[in-house]
Each structure stands twice: as C-alpha cells, then as structure tokens.
Amino acid sequence: MKAIIPVAGVGSRLRPHTFTKPKVLLNVAGRPILGHILDHLVDCGVTRLSLIVGHMADLIELYVRKHYDVPSEFIIQEEPRGLAHAVSLGLAPEDKEVLVILGDTIFETDLQRVIERSDTTSLGVTTVEDPRRFGVVETTGNGQVTRLVEKPDVPKSNLVLVGIYMIRNAPLLRECIQTLFERELTTRGEYQLTDALQLMIEKGEPVTTFPVTEWFDCGKPETLLATNRHLLDQKQNSTYEPRPGAMIVPPVYIHPTAVLERTVVGPYATVGEGAVVRDAMVQNSILGGGAHVENALISGSLVGNNSTIIGQFQKFNLGDSSEIVAGRDFPE
C-alpha cells in the first residue's frame, strides 16, 4: 500500500516555531508529529511513501530517511495550489489504490481494518458542532456518501472530513483532479480534494465513510498542546526515569538526557533532549531540546529548542534560540 502525505504547509499559525523547522517536525509527546503518523502507517502495512513537500523540504527528507526504512519519494509543491494539486503530484499512472493522509493530523481509528477490509473508497469522518470550516459529508441512511461540499456557508450535515482518504480507484481520482485543472474549478482559490471526490461520486464511484473517534489538527499552539495531552494519556506508562530531587507527576515524557533539579514536572509535560529544568514547575507544556528553564512556573507553553526562561511565571510561546530573563539590566 502506498501513502501520499501532503506536508508542504508553512505552518504560519505556529510561528515562531515554524521559522526554524517544518510544522510536521514539531515535537509532541517525545516525537515529531510526522513521526507519530508514520509509525502508525508502517504498523498498518504501508510499504511506500510519497511525501509532498515545500517549506524546509530538506529537513523533512532528512528525518524520514534517517528513521524509516521504507521506500520514499519527496516531491516539491512549488506553490500552494490546494490539496487536490498536492495529491496529484504523488499519484503515479500505475497506482491502482492509495491512502491519502494529512501530515499534521493525529487521529484514532482502526486504520488497518480500513486498509485491509474496505473494498470501496472510504473517507475518515467525525462530527463537529460548527462544520463550516471543513469539508462536509452528506450520506444516505446506510452510510453511502451522496455529496461532499468544501466549507459550505450553510452546512446540511455535521459530519466532516478529517484528512484520511482510502482511495480504491486511483486512476479515476487522477482523472477527476485533471478535470478540475482543465476547467479551472477551484474553491476559495484552490483545487480542493473534496471537489475531486465529488466528481468521482457523480461518475458513479461508490464512496463510504469510517469513524475517526479522536482527531487533532496540530495547526495552532493550543491544539498542539491538546495533542500532547492526548498522546501522553495514550501511553500505558509515562516515559521517564525517576530523578532524585525532582517530583514527576504523570503522564509526562522526559528525555533520558534531560536534567531536572529541585523541580516539579507534570502532568502533561514533554521535556526534550538535553533540556535543563531547575527550581521550576512545568506542566501542560512542551520544552524543546536544549531548553533551559530556571526559577519559573511554566504552564500551557511551547518553549523552542535551545531557548532560556529564567524567573518568569506565565504562559509562553517562545521560538528556538530565544531568551527571557527577569530583572536583567541591558546596556543602553
């Protein structure tokens, strides 16, 4: 099974962190977002990867080639023209079926069952209170999809797409995406995969859905922290070794090389490689590799790699190689 994974986004809502690394390589619960997704795909029997890259493509390729022994290709999307355009770059003429999955979405579903047992194109869905920001799915009583609409002003359903698409007729999808290009059929200025799938339905392709019970779009600081909490909750045992002089409140992830002194860490804290936490409290936060927190209370915060916070008691969204020191006098 081949998986197409669009990961070309800039991640503007996660700045300043995405100034120095791609969004999909941001750390949650001890691993990059993309690492959690690829682990799941490999466990489900995916044997080929086609990653559609753009922003800091070299870092994504370096990470995947270093950590995964799976045949992989990296295709540049030169400009953001929409999800259908990104998927078209990964579709090869010989592809009969493909799995399309967004590279910044953590999910809980029986994906292996979908891959092995579903004989029709099937779309991962969930229900939301306000579906106007999503691709909306309309179905019959037996779950057959009748209509897909991207970000409608007046939704007729609360069922929405979550970014997991098991495509059983890849040649037809290629044909329908090409139709979008030829007719210049865009929604909000981009070629939408939702519109291509709707063309497939109109051509008679049977399309069904499968439920996604947990779904985290890691596109904003608050959702990144929510994803971190969810993944830490999923671990049967929190990942850390007891540290003398430190109180650890599970669930947490603490890298073995992190230094903790006279510190309370947790719950829901991720502490990266080589980080130092001294005379501090850290909860519901993600500290990057080499971060230094001292005499501070950190909660609901993202602290980038090699950044320093000393003597502060508040919420932070601090990028890589930054420094905040309370009470320091700077030369005029």
Coordinates of C-alpha atoms in Angstrom, one line a residue:
M1 CA 0.0 0.0 0.0
K2 CA 1.3 3.5 -0.9
A3 CA 0.5 6.5 1.2
I4 CA 0.5 10.1 -0.1
I5 CA 1.3 12.6 2.6
P6 CA 1.0 16.3 1.9
V7 CA 3.4 18.2 4.2
A8 CA 4.2 21.3 2.2
G9 CA 2.4 23.8 4.5
V10 CA 4.3 26.7 6.1
G11 CA 2.5 26.5 9.5
S12 CA 2.0 30.2 9.9
R13 CA -0.2 29.8 12.9
L14 CA 2.6 28.1 14.8
R15 CA 5.2 30.8 14.3
P16 CA 7.8 31.5 15.7
H17 CA 8.4 27.7 15.9
T18 CA 7.9 27.2 12.2
F19 CA 10.5 29.8 11.3
T20 CA 13.2 27.2 12.1
K21 CA 11.5 23.9 11.4
P22 CA 8.5 22.5 9.4
K23 CA 5.3 22.2 11.4
V24 CA 5.2 18.4 11.0
L25 CA 8.6 18.1 12.8
L26 CA 7.4 19.9 15.9
N27 CA 7.7 17.6 18.9
V28 CA 4.7 16.2 20.8
A29 CA 5.0 13.5 23.5
G30 CA 8.6 12.9 22.6
R31 CA 8.3 12.5 18.8
P32 CA 7.7 14.8 15.8
I33 CA 4.1 15.0 14.6
L34 CA 5.1 13.3 11.4
G35 CA 6.8 10.5 13.4
H36 CA 3.6 9.6 15.2
I37 CA 1.8 9.4 11.9
L38 CA 4.5 7.4 10.1
D39 CA 4.7 4.9 13.0
H40 CA 1.0 4.3 12.6
L41 CA 1.2 3.9 8.8
V42 CA 4.1 1.4 9.0
D43 CA 2.4 -0.6 11.7
C44 CA -0.7 -0.8 9.3
G45 CA 1.4 -2.2 6.5
V46 CA 2.1 0.8 4.3
T47 CA 5.1 -0.1 2.2
R48 CA 5.7 3.1 0.1
L49 CA 5.6 6.8 1.0
S50 CA 5.1 9.8 -1.3
L51 CA 5.6 13.0 0.7
I52 CA 4.6 16.3 -0.9
V53 CA 7.0 18.8 0.5
G54 CA 7.6 22.5 0.3
H55 CA 8.6 24.5 3.4
M56 CA 12.0 23.2 4.6
A57 CA 11.7 20.1 2.5
D58 CA 15.3 19.1 3.2
L59 CA 14.6 18.7 6.9
I60 CA 11.6 16.5 6.3
E61 CA 13.5 14.3 3.9
L62 CA 16.4 14.0 6.3
Y63 CA 14.1 13.0 9.2
V64 CA 12.2 10.3 7.2
R65 CA 15.3 8.8 5.6
K66 CA 17.1 8.6 9.0
H67 CA 14.2 7.0 10.9
Y68 CA 12.2 4.9 8.4
D69 CA 13.4 2.0 6.2
V70 CA 10.5 2.5 3.8
P71 CA 10.9 3.3 0.1
S72 CA 10.1 7.1 0.0
E73 CA 9.9 9.8 -2.6
F74 CA 9.8 13.6 -1.9
I75 CA 8.0 15.7 -4.4
I76 CA 8.2 19.5 -4.3
Q77 CA 4.9 21.5 -4.4
E78 CA 6.3 24.8 -5.8
E79 CA 3.3 26.9 -4.8
P80 CA 0.2 26.2 -2.6
R81 CA -2.5 25.4 -5.1
G82 CA -4.7 23.2 -2.8
L83 CA -4.9 19.7 -1.5
A84 CA -6.1 18.2 -4.9
H85 CA -3.0 19.6 -6.6
A86 CA -0.7 18.2 -3.8
V87 CA -2.3 14.8 -4.2
S88 CA -2.0 14.9 -8.0
L89 CA 1.8 15.3 -7.6
G90 CA 2.0 12.0 -5.7
L91 CA -0.4 10.0 -8.0
A92 CA 1.5 7.8 -10.5
P93 CA -0.1 6.3 -13.6
E94 CA 0.5 2.8 -12.3
D95 CA -1.2 3.5 -8.9
K96 CA -4.4 1.4 -8.5
E97 CA -5.2 2.4 -4.9
V98 CA -3.6 4.8 -2.5
L99 CA -4.0 6.1 1.1
V100 CA -4.0 9.9 1.4
I101 CA -3.4 11.2 4.8
L102 CA -2.6 14.7 6.0
G103 CA 0.8 15.0 7.7
D104 CA -0.2 17.3 10.6
T105 CA -3.3 15.4 11.9
I106 CA -3.1 12.9 14.8
F107 CA -6.1 10.5 14.8
E108 CA -7.5 7.5 16.5
T109 CA -9.2 4.9 14.2
D110 CA -8.8 1.3 13.2
L111 CA -6.9 2.2 10.1
Q112 CA -5.6 -1.3 9.5
R113 CA -9.1 -2.6 9.3
V114 CA -10.0 0.1 6.7
I115 CA -6.9 -0.7 4.6
E116 CA -7.5 -4.5 4.7
R117 CA -11.3 -4.8 4.6
S118 CA -12.8 -1.8 2.9
D119 CA -13.3 -2.6 -0.8
T120 CA -14.7 0.8 -1.7
T121 CA -13.2 4.3 -1.5
S122 CA -13.7 5.3 2.2
L123 CA -13.3 8.6 4.0
G124 CA -12.4 9.2 7.6
V125 CA -15.1 11.4 9.3
T126 CA -16.1 12.8 12.6
T127 CA -18.9 15.1 13.8
V128 CA -18.3 18.7 14.9
E129 CA -20.6 21.5 16.2
D130 CA -19.6 24.0 13.5
P131 CA -18.8 22.3 10.2
R132 CA -18.4 25.5 8.2
R133 CA -14.6 25.3 8.3
F134 CA -14.4 21.8 6.9
G135 CA -15.3 19.6 4.1
V136 CA -18.9 18.5 4.9
V137 CA -20.1 15.0 4.1
E138 CA -23.8 14.1 3.3
T139 CA -24.7 10.5 3.4
T140 CA -27.7 8.1 3.0
G141 CA -29.0 6.1 5.9
N142 CA -26.7 3.2 5.1
G143 CA -23.5 5.4 5.1
Q144 CA -23.2 5.8 1.4
V145 CA -21.8 9.3 0.6
T146 CA -24.0 11.3 -1.7
R147 CA -22.4 14.7 -1.6
L148 CA -19.2 16.5 -0.5
V149 CA -19.0 20.2 0.0
E150 CA -15.9 22.2 0.9
K151 CA -16.5 24.8 3.7
P152 CA -20.2 25.5 2.9
D153 CA -21.9 28.6 4.3
V154 CA -25.0 26.6 5.2
P155 CA -23.9 23.0 6.0
K156 CA -26.5 20.3 5.7
S157 CA -24.6 17.9 7.9
N158 CA -22.3 18.0 11.0
L159 CA -20.3 15.1 9.5
V160 CA -16.9 16.4 8.3
L161 CA -13.7 15.1 6.6
V162 CA -10.7 14.7 8.9
G163 CA -7.9 14.2 6.3
I164 CA -7.8 10.4 5.9
Y165 CA -8.8 9.1 2.5
M166 CA -8.7 5.4 1.4
I167 CA -8.8 5.7 -2.4
R168 CA -9.7 2.4 -4.2
N169 CA -9.9 3.9 -7.7
A170 CA -6.7 6.0 -8.0
P171 CA -7.0 6.3 -11.9
L172 CA -10.4 7.8 -11.5
L173 CA -9.2 10.2 -8.9
R174 CA -6.4 11.3 -11.2
E175 CA -8.9 11.8 -14.0
C176 CA -11.2 13.9 -11.7
I177 CA -8.3 16.1 -10.5
Q178 CA -7.3 16.7 -14.1
T179 CA -10.9 17.8 -14.8
L180 CA -10.5 20.4 -12.0
F181 CA -7.4 21.7 -13.7
E182 CA -8.8 21.8 -17.2
R183 CA -12.0 23.6 -16.1
E184 CA -10.2 25.7 -13.5
L185 CA -12.7 24.5 -10.9
T186 CA -11.4 26.0 -7.6
T187 CA -13.0 26.6 -4.2
R188 CA -11.7 29.7 -2.4
G189 CA -8.9 30.0 -5.0
E190 CA -7.5 26.4 -4.6
Y191 CA -8.0 23.0 -6.1
Q192 CA -9.8 21.0 -3.4
L193 CA -9.6 17.3 -3.0
T194 CA -13.2 17.4 -1.8
D195 CA -14.3 18.7 -5.2
A196 CA -12.4 15.9 -7.0
L197 CA -14.0 13.3 -4.8
Q198 CA -17.4 14.8 -5.5
L199 CA -16.7 14.3 -9.3
M200 CA -15.9 10.7 -8.5
I201 CA -19.3 10.3 -6.8
E202 CA -21.0 11.9 -9.8
K203 CA -19.3 9.4 -12.1
G204 CA -20.8 6.6 -10.1
E205 CA -17.9 5.7 -7.8
P206 CA -19.2 4.2 -4.5
V207 CA -17.8 6.1 -1.6
T208 CA -18.4 5.3 2.1
T209 CA -17.1 6.6 5.5
F210 CA -15.4 5.2 8.5
P211 CA -15.5 6.8 12.0
V212 CA -12.5 8.7 13.5
T213 CA -13.0 8.8 17.3
E214 CA -10.2 11.2 18.1
W215 CA -8.9 13.8 15.8
F216 CA -6.3 16.5 16.5
D217 CA -5.3 19.1 13.9
C218 CA -1.8 20.2 15.1
G219 CA -2.1 23.6 13.4
K220 CA -2.2 26.0 16.4
P221 CA -0.4 26.2 19.8
E222 CA -3.5 25.2 21.7
T223 CA -4.2 22.2 19.5
L224 CA -0.5 21.2 19.7
L225 CA -0.8 21.1 23.5
A226 CA -4.1 19.2 23.3
T227 CA -2.4 16.7 21.0
N228 CA 0.5 16.4 23.5
R229 CA -2.0 15.7 26.3
H230 CA -3.9 13.1 24.3
L231 CA -0.7 11.2 23.3
L232 CA 0.7 11.2 26.8
D233 CA -2.7 9.8 28.0
Q234 CA -2.4 7.0 25.5
K235 CA 0.9 5.8 26.8
Q236 CA 0.4 2.9 29.2
N237 CA 3.4 4.1 31.2
S238 CA 4.8 7.6 31.2
T239 CA 8.2 7.8 29.6
Y240 CA 10.7 8.8 32.2
E241 CA 13.2 7.6 34.8
P242 CA 12.9 8.6 38.4
R243 CA 15.1 11.6 39.2
P244 CA 16.5 12.4 42.7
G245 CA 15.3 15.9 43.7
A246 CA 12.6 16.0 41.2
M247 CA 8.8 15.4 41.6
I248 CA 7.3 13.9 38.5
V249 CA 3.5 13.9 38.0
P250 CA 2.4 11.6 35.2
P251 CA 1.6 11.5 32.4
V252 CA 4.9 13.0 31.1
Y253 CA 7.6 12.4 28.5
I254 CA 11.1 13.2 29.8
H255 CA 14.1 12.6 27.5
P256 CA 16.8 10.5 29.3
T257 CA 19.4 13.3 28.8
A258 CA 17.2 16.0 30.4
V259 CA 18.4 17.4 33.7
L260 CA 15.9 18.0 36.5
E261 CA 16.9 19.7 39.7
R262 CA 14.6 20.7 42.6
T263 CA 11.7 20.7 40.1
V264 CA 8.1 19.6 39.7
V265 CA 7.3 18.3 36.2
G266 CA 3.8 17.3 35.0
P267 CA 1.2 16.5 34.4
Y268 CA 1.2 16.6 30.6
A269 CA 4.7 17.9 30.2
T270 CA 7.1 16.9 27.4
V271 CA 10.8 17.7 28.2
G272 CA 13.2 17.4 25.2
E273 CA 16.7 16.1 24.7
G274 CA 19.3 17.9 26.8
A275 CA 16.8 20.3 28.4
V276 CA 17.5 21.7 31.9
V277 CA 14.8 22.4 34.4
R278 CA 16.0 23.8 37.7
D279 CA 14.0 25.2 40.7
A280 CA 10.9 25.3 38.5
M281 CA 7.4 23.9 37.8
V282 CA 6.5 22.7 34.3
Q283 CA 3.0 21.4 33.4
N284 CA 0.9 21.2 30.3
S285 CA 3.8 22.3 28.2
I286 CA 6.4 21.2 25.6
L287 CA 10.0 22.1 26.2
G288 CA 12.3 21.6 23.1
G289 CA 15.7 20.1 23.1
G290 CA 18.3 22.1 25.0
A291 CA 15.7 24.4 26.6
H292 CA 16.7 25.9 29.9
V293 CA 14.0 26.8 32.5
E294 CA 15.0 28.1 35.9
N295 CA 13.2 29.8 38.8
A296 CA 10.0 29.7 36.7
L297 CA 6.5 28.3 36.6
I298 CA 5.6 27.2 33.1
S299 CA 2.1 26.2 32.1
G300 CA 0.3 26.0 28.8
S301 CA 3.5 26.9 27.0
L302 CA 5.7 26.0 24.0
V303 CA 9.4 26.6 24.5
G304 CA 11.6 26.1 21.5
N305 CA 14.9 24.4 21.2
N306 CA 17.9 26.0 23.0
S307 CA 15.7 28.7 24.5
T308 CA 16.0 30.1 28.0
I309 CA 13.4 31.3 30.5
I310 CA 14.7 32.4 33.9
G311 CA 12.5 33.9 36.7
Q312 CA 9.1 34.2 35.0
F313 CA 5.7 32.9 36.0
Q314 CA 3.4 33.0 33.0
K315 CA 2.4 31.4 29.7
F316 CA 4.9 31.4 26.8
N317 CA 5.1 30.7 23.1
L318 CA 8.9 31.0 22.6
G319 CA 10.7 30.0 19.5
D320 CA 14.1 28.4 19.1
S321 CA 17.3 30.1 20.5
S322 CA 15.4 32.8 22.4
E323 CA 16.0 34.1 25.9
I324 CA 13.7 35.6 28.6
V325 CA 15.4 36.6 31.9
A326 CA 13.5 38.5 34.5
G327 CA 15.2 41.5 36.1
R328 CA 18.2 41.7 33.8
D329 CA 19.5 45.2 33.0
F330 CA 20.6 45.6 29.4
P331 CA 23.2 48.2 28.3
E332 CA 21.8 51.3 26.7

